[in-house]
Amino acid sequence: MRVESPVRPGLRMECADGRRLVLVRETPGRAPVPVLFARQRVTHRGVHYARTRRYVSPLAPLRAERSRRYAEFAAPGGTAWRDRWAAHAEAGLRAAEAGPLHAGAWRLGPDVTGWFVERHWDHLLRHDRDRGHLTWFGYGDPEGDARDLLPLRTLSRPEAPRVRAYRRRYREGVLPPVFAWWISGLHVPVVLDGHDRLVAALAEGGRPEVLVLSRAVGAEDVALYSEQPVRAYEARMAALEGGPLHRTRAAGEARRLAGELERVSGAPDRTRAWPFPGGVRAWEEAAAAYVPGWRPDAEG
């Protein structure tokens, strides 16, 4: 999707020095409010974060009638169902008072990169903390820090009334997806909307449908990174021998290429970050004010 404005969104990343990041929310007529501080590890193994408990979803609350209507329109989990929910979220984000969209090309849809690791889902409920750490590549970090999705607010208890309502919708097969936003500086998608839906799906022993918002990769980069898969496909096709299985193998190679090209075109581009006013000193002061006592490990 193409977005023409604004130049600077209300929900945005700001950066003090390349390692010190902050997610701020700014509504018209009000000063920006930090909702998440983050500091990358000097070893590039992960990021320390601290939530301020001031996050507000840019999307309006979902009504149960919409969930059931969309499920009647198309089979939940299918392409048409995801497209309908993506269109719903796009409209909401375009109209949001403080959303992440800014001028440029965007993608909103299911993950095609294979980002989510099955065994990491169970870490979310057990290791959700307002002040924590996300490991990027392991390196002996605690197993629970290997999480593929970062909530922007404290997750509700599985027995909370709103979560119980969503758990019923999950059992009925009409639970709406979770909407996430890929932030490259954090190297993880954050939950834009659907924290209680996330808890509901996990509490029922399932997995949520997740639609990820990201900046779209430019056409030139898509063409560049598509060259290697295409050359490999052509080499494999040239090596295929004739015979009764030739057409079946050729069809399999075509499907393989299509999947590789989809991953290239669906990969997220870098997230834009604006300068944090006042630089490092102001960032340190703001972090001390909003998350007192937080001491991210500057050496690890």
Short mmCIF file of C-alpha atoms in Angstrom, two decimals:
data_model
loop_
_atom_site.label_atom_id
_atom_site.label_comp_id
_atom_site.label_asym_id
_atom_site.label_seq_id
_atom_site.Cartn_x
_atom_site.Cartn_y
_atom_site.Cartn_z
CA MET A 1 0.00 0.00 0.00
CA ARG A 2 1.11 3.54 -0.70
CA VAL A 3 0.88 6.23 1.95
CA GLU A 4 1.22 9.91 1.04
CA SER A 5 1.26 11.50 4.49
CA PRO A 6 2.22 12.33 7.20
CA VAL A 7 5.95 12.91 6.92
CA ARG A 8 6.38 12.14 10.63
CA PRO A 9 3.86 9.78 12.24
CA GLY A 10 2.37 10.04 15.70
CA LEU A 11 3.66 6.59 16.70
CA ARG A 12 7.33 6.47 15.75
CA MET A 13 10.79 5.28 16.63
CA GLU A 14 13.37 7.83 17.71
CA CYS A 15 17.08 7.23 18.10
CA ALA A 16 19.66 8.98 20.30
CA ASP A 17 22.91 7.44 19.12
CA GLY A 18 22.38 4.22 17.15
CA ARG A 19 21.95 2.01 20.21
CA ARG A 20 19.54 4.01 22.35
CA LEU A 21 16.02 3.84 20.96
CA VAL A 22 12.62 4.99 22.11
CA LEU A 23 9.12 4.42 20.76
CA VAL A 24 7.04 7.54 21.27
CA ARG A 25 3.36 8.28 20.88
CA GLU A 26 2.34 11.85 20.01
CA THR A 27 -1.26 12.97 19.59
CA PRO A 28 -2.24 16.37 18.16
CA GLY A 29 -1.76 19.17 20.64
CA ARG A 30 0.10 17.03 23.18
CA ALA A 31 3.75 16.40 23.91
CA PRO A 32 5.25 13.05 22.82
CA VAL A 33 5.00 10.29 25.41
CA PRO A 34 7.57 7.45 25.47
CA VAL A 35 5.99 4.01 25.49
CA LEU A 36 9.12 1.85 25.10
CA PHE A 37 12.82 2.44 25.74
CA ALA A 38 15.39 0.09 24.24
CA ARG A 39 19.16 -0.21 24.27
CA GLN A 40 20.97 -2.55 21.93
CA ARG A 41 23.74 -4.68 23.38
CA VAL A 42 27.24 -3.69 22.32
CA THR A 43 27.82 -7.31 21.29
CA HIS A 44 24.85 -7.12 18.87
CA ARG A 45 23.33 -10.16 20.55
CA GLY A 46 20.04 -8.59 21.56
CA VAL A 47 18.25 -5.61 23.02
CA HIS A 48 17.28 -4.55 26.55
CA TYR A 49 13.85 -2.93 26.73
CA ALA A 50 11.60 -1.18 29.23
CA ARG A 51 7.89 -0.51 28.74
CA THR A 52 6.41 2.58 30.32
CA ARG A 53 2.80 1.28 30.51
CA ARG A 54 1.62 4.24 28.43
CA TYR A 55 0.90 2.43 25.17
CA VAL A 56 -2.50 2.88 23.51
CA SER A 57 -3.48 0.91 20.41
CA PRO A 58 -4.02 3.08 17.32
CA LEU A 59 -6.97 0.87 16.31
CA ALA A 60 -10.49 1.01 17.71
CA PRO A 61 -11.68 -1.96 19.82
CA LEU A 62 -13.11 -4.84 17.80
CA ARG A 63 -16.70 -5.90 18.17
CA ALA A 64 -17.70 -9.55 18.17
CA GLU A 65 -20.14 -8.96 15.30
CA ARG A 66 -17.30 -8.03 12.96
CA SER A 67 -15.37 -11.17 13.86
CA ARG A 68 -18.31 -13.40 13.02
CA ARG A 69 -19.18 -11.46 9.88
CA TYR A 70 -15.66 -11.84 8.53
CA ALA A 71 -15.71 -15.54 9.39
CA GLU A 72 -18.92 -15.91 7.38
CA PHE A 73 -17.33 -14.04 4.47
CA ALA A 74 -14.32 -16.36 4.24
CA ALA A 75 -12.81 -19.31 6.07
CA PRO A 76 -10.76 -18.07 9.05
CA GLY A 77 -7.05 -18.38 8.40
CA GLY A 78 -7.47 -18.36 4.62
CA THR A 79 -6.17 -15.80 2.16
CA ALA A 80 -9.48 -13.99 1.68
CA TRP A 81 -10.03 -13.80 5.44
CA ARG A 82 -6.55 -12.37 6.02
CA ASP A 83 -7.04 -9.88 3.20
CA ARG A 84 -10.30 -8.68 4.74
CA TRP A 85 -8.67 -8.15 8.13
CA ALA A 86 -5.65 -6.47 6.53
CA ALA A 87 -7.99 -4.03 4.75
CA HIS A 88 -9.75 -3.36 8.06
CA ALA A 89 -6.44 -2.63 9.82
CA GLU A 90 -5.18 -0.48 6.95
CA ALA A 91 -8.27 1.71 7.08
CA GLY A 92 -7.94 2.03 10.84
CA LEU A 93 -4.25 2.90 10.69
CA ARG A 94 -4.78 5.51 7.99
CA ALA A 95 -7.39 7.20 10.16
CA ALA A 96 -5.52 6.76 13.45
CA GLU A 97 -4.76 9.78 15.60
CA ALA A 98 -1.33 8.35 16.46
CA GLY A 99 -0.38 5.50 14.16
CA PRO A 100 2.92 4.33 12.65
CA LEU A 101 2.16 5.03 8.97
CA HIS A 102 4.15 7.74 7.23
CA ALA A 103 4.79 8.64 3.60
CA GLY A 104 6.11 5.70 1.61
CA ALA A 105 5.32 2.14 0.56
CA TRP A 106 4.08 -0.34 3.16
CA ARG A 107 3.12 -3.99 3.40
CA LEU A 108 0.49 -5.45 5.74
CA GLY A 109 -0.06 -9.18 5.64
CA PRO A 110 1.03 -12.56 6.97
CA ASP A 111 4.70 -13.24 7.62
CA VAL A 112 6.32 -14.90 4.59
CA THR A 113 9.89 -14.90 5.90
CA GLY A 114 9.58 -17.76 8.40
CA TRP A 115 10.29 -15.39 11.28
CA PHE A 116 8.14 -17.05 13.96
CA VAL A 117 9.72 -20.11 15.60
CA GLU A 118 7.25 -22.63 16.98
CA ARG A 119 9.06 -23.31 20.26
CA HIS A 120 9.31 -19.60 21.08
CA TRP A 121 5.55 -19.04 21.35
CA ASP A 122 5.33 -20.60 24.82
CA HIS A 123 7.94 -18.14 26.13
CA LEU A 124 5.63 -15.17 25.68
CA LEU A 125 3.27 -15.78 28.59
CA ARG A 126 5.96 -17.09 30.95
CA HIS A 127 8.57 -14.42 30.29
CA ASP A 128 6.56 -11.25 29.60
CA ARG A 129 8.08 -8.49 31.70
CA ASP A 130 7.89 -4.71 31.56
CA ARG A 131 11.69 -4.63 31.80
CA GLY A 132 13.46 -7.39 29.99
CA HIS A 133 15.78 -8.55 27.27
CA LEU A 134 15.31 -10.09 23.85
CA THR A 135 18.02 -12.30 22.45
CA TRP A 136 18.56 -12.08 18.71
CA PHE A 137 20.74 -15.06 17.95
CA GLY A 138 21.05 -17.09 21.15
CA TYR A 139 24.69 -17.05 22.24
CA GLY A 140 23.88 -18.78 25.51
CA ASP A 141 21.29 -16.24 26.64
CA PRO A 142 18.38 -17.50 28.75
CA GLU A 143 16.07 -19.60 26.60
CA GLY A 144 13.07 -17.53 27.67
CA ASP A 145 14.58 -14.41 26.10
CA ALA A 146 14.20 -15.99 22.65
CA ARG A 147 10.88 -14.38 21.79
CA ASP A 148 9.67 -13.46 18.32
CA LEU A 149 7.04 -10.88 19.29
CA LEU A 150 7.28 -7.99 21.77
CA PRO A 151 4.07 -6.81 23.47
CA LEU A 152 3.91 -3.06 24.06
CA ARG A 153 1.89 -3.42 27.24
CA THR A 154 1.74 -5.95 30.05
CA LEU A 155 -0.14 -9.03 28.91
CA SER A 156 -3.41 -9.73 30.70
CA ARG A 157 -3.96 -12.86 32.75
CA PRO A 158 -5.52 -15.78 30.85
CA GLU A 159 -8.48 -15.58 33.27
CA ALA A 160 -9.16 -11.88 32.68
CA PRO A 161 -12.75 -11.21 31.49
CA ARG A 162 -11.79 -9.80 28.09
CA VAL A 163 -9.34 -12.64 27.48
CA ARG A 164 -12.03 -15.20 28.41
CA ALA A 165 -14.31 -13.65 25.79
CA TYR A 166 -11.59 -13.95 23.17
CA ARG A 167 -10.88 -17.52 24.24
CA ARG A 168 -14.49 -18.37 23.41
CA ARG A 169 -14.04 -16.81 19.98
CA TYR A 170 -10.87 -18.84 19.48
CA ARG A 171 -12.76 -22.05 20.28
CA GLU A 172 -15.48 -20.95 17.87
CA GLY A 173 -12.84 -20.37 15.18
CA VAL A 174 -13.59 -16.65 14.76
CA LEU A 175 -10.74 -15.00 16.68
CA PRO A 176 -9.40 -11.96 14.75
CA PRO A 177 -5.69 -11.78 14.00
CA VAL A 178 -3.06 -9.95 16.01
CA PHE A 179 -1.65 -6.89 14.24
CA ALA A 180 2.10 -6.41 14.63
CA TRP A 181 4.67 -3.90 13.38
CA TRP A 182 8.18 -4.89 12.35
CA ILE A 183 10.79 -2.54 13.88
CA SER A 184 14.24 -3.21 12.49
CA GLY A 185 16.09 -1.38 15.28
CA LEU A 186 14.57 -3.83 17.77
CA HIS A 187 14.91 -6.72 15.30
CA VAL A 188 11.45 -7.92 16.31
CA PRO A 189 7.81 -7.16 15.54
CA VAL A 190 5.89 -5.37 18.30
CA VAL A 191 2.20 -5.91 19.00
CA LEU A 192 0.29 -2.93 17.61
CA ASP A 193 -3.16 -4.29 18.43
CA GLY A 194 -4.43 -7.57 19.84
CA HIS A 195 -2.61 -8.17 23.12
CA ASP A 196 -5.62 -9.93 24.65
CA ARG A 197 -6.20 -11.93 21.45
CA LEU A 198 -2.60 -13.07 21.65
CA VAL A 199 -3.07 -14.27 25.23
CA ALA A 200 -6.35 -15.98 24.33
CA ALA A 201 -4.86 -18.04 21.52
CA LEU A 202 -1.85 -19.09 23.60
CA ALA A 203 -3.98 -19.85 26.66
CA GLU A 204 -6.06 -22.21 24.53
CA GLY A 205 -2.92 -24.03 23.45
CA GLY A 206 -3.05 -22.54 19.97
CA ARG A 207 -1.21 -19.99 17.93
CA PRO A 208 -2.54 -16.58 16.89
CA GLU A 209 -2.88 -15.45 13.33
CA VAL A 210 -0.48 -12.52 12.98
CA LEU A 211 -0.54 -9.86 10.28
CA VAL A 212 2.68 -7.86 10.18
CA LEU A 213 3.01 -4.22 9.12
CA SER A 214 6.35 -3.17 7.67
CA ARG A 215 7.87 -0.76 5.23
CA ALA A 216 7.93 -2.38 1.79
CA VAL A 217 11.20 -3.23 0.09
CA GLY A 218 11.83 -1.09 -2.99
CA ALA A 219 11.51 -2.49 -6.50
CA GLU A 220 15.24 -2.18 -7.17
CA ASP A 221 16.12 -4.22 -4.09
CA VAL A 222 13.50 -6.84 -4.96
CA ALA A 223 15.01 -7.18 -8.43
CA LEU A 224 18.54 -7.39 -7.01
CA TYR A 225 17.79 -10.04 -4.40
CA SER A 226 15.66 -12.03 -6.84
CA GLU A 227 18.58 -12.64 -9.19
CA GLN A 228 20.19 -15.44 -7.18
CA PRO A 229 17.00 -17.51 -6.68
CA VAL A 230 16.17 -17.15 -10.38
CA ARG A 231 19.67 -18.26 -11.45
CA ALA A 232 19.49 -21.24 -9.08
CA TYR A 233 16.06 -22.16 -10.46
CA GLU A 234 17.32 -21.99 -14.04
CA ALA A 235 20.27 -24.24 -13.13
CA ARG A 236 18.01 -26.79 -11.47
CA MET A 237 15.65 -26.79 -14.43
CA ALA A 238 18.55 -27.29 -16.85
CA ALA A 239 19.69 -30.30 -14.82
CA LEU A 240 16.32 -32.00 -14.83
CA GLU A 241 16.22 -35.17 -16.86
CA GLY A 242 13.29 -36.18 -19.02
CA GLY A 243 10.95 -39.01 -18.22
CA PRO A 244 7.53 -39.51 -16.68
CA LEU A 245 8.34 -37.43 -13.57
CA HIS A 246 9.76 -34.46 -15.47
CA ARG A 247 6.57 -32.40 -15.37
CA THR A 248 6.01 -33.14 -11.68
CA ARG A 249 9.58 -32.13 -10.80
CA ALA A 250 9.36 -29.01 -12.95
CA ALA A 251 6.14 -28.00 -11.20
CA GLY A 252 7.82 -28.52 -7.83
CA GLU A 253 10.74 -26.32 -8.85
CA ALA A 254 8.32 -23.61 -10.00
CA ARG A 255 6.56 -23.67 -6.63
CA ARG A 256 9.92 -23.50 -4.85
CA LEU A 257 10.92 -20.43 -6.89
CA ALA A 258 7.57 -18.78 -6.24
CA GLY A 259 8.05 -19.22 -2.49
CA GLU A 260 11.57 -17.81 -2.61
CA LEU A 261 10.45 -14.78 -4.60
CA GLU A 262 7.56 -14.21 -2.21
CA ARG A 263 10.00 -14.16 0.70
CA VAL A 264 12.14 -11.62 -1.14
CA SER A 265 9.27 -9.28 -1.96
CA GLY A 266 7.65 -9.75 1.46
CA ALA A 267 10.79 -9.11 3.51
CA PRO A 268 10.52 -5.98 5.67
CA ASP A 269 12.56 -2.91 4.81
CA ARG A 270 14.39 -0.94 7.49
CA THR A 271 12.22 1.02 9.90
CA ARG A 272 12.75 4.74 9.85
CA ALA A 273 13.80 6.41 13.12
CA TRP A 274 13.80 10.13 13.83
CA PRO A 275 16.45 11.88 15.99
CA PHE A 276 15.62 11.94 19.69
CA PRO A 277 15.66 15.61 20.76
CA GLY A 278 18.63 16.28 22.99
CA GLY A 279 20.58 13.17 22.09
CA VAL A 280 22.09 10.70 24.55
CA ARG A 281 21.88 12.89 27.63
CA ALA A 282 18.20 13.64 27.08
CA TRP A 283 17.52 9.94 26.41
CA GLU A 284 19.19 8.96 29.69
CA GLU A 285 17.18 11.58 31.58
CA ALA A 286 13.92 10.50 29.97
CA ALA A 287 14.60 6.82 30.69
CA ALA A 288 15.37 7.65 34.33
CA ALA A 289 12.12 9.61 34.60
CA TYR A 290 9.79 7.11 32.91
CA VAL A 291 11.40 3.83 34.04
CA PRO A 292 13.25 4.71 37.26
CA GLY A 293 15.87 2.22 38.30
CA TRP A 294 16.17 0.62 34.86
CA ARG A 295 19.80 -0.26 34.17
CA PRO A 296 20.25 -1.95 30.80
CA ASP A 297 23.49 -3.87 30.59
CA ALA A 298 25.83 -1.60 28.61
CA GLU A 299 28.53 -4.25 28.27
CA GLY A 300 26.62 -7.44 27.47
#
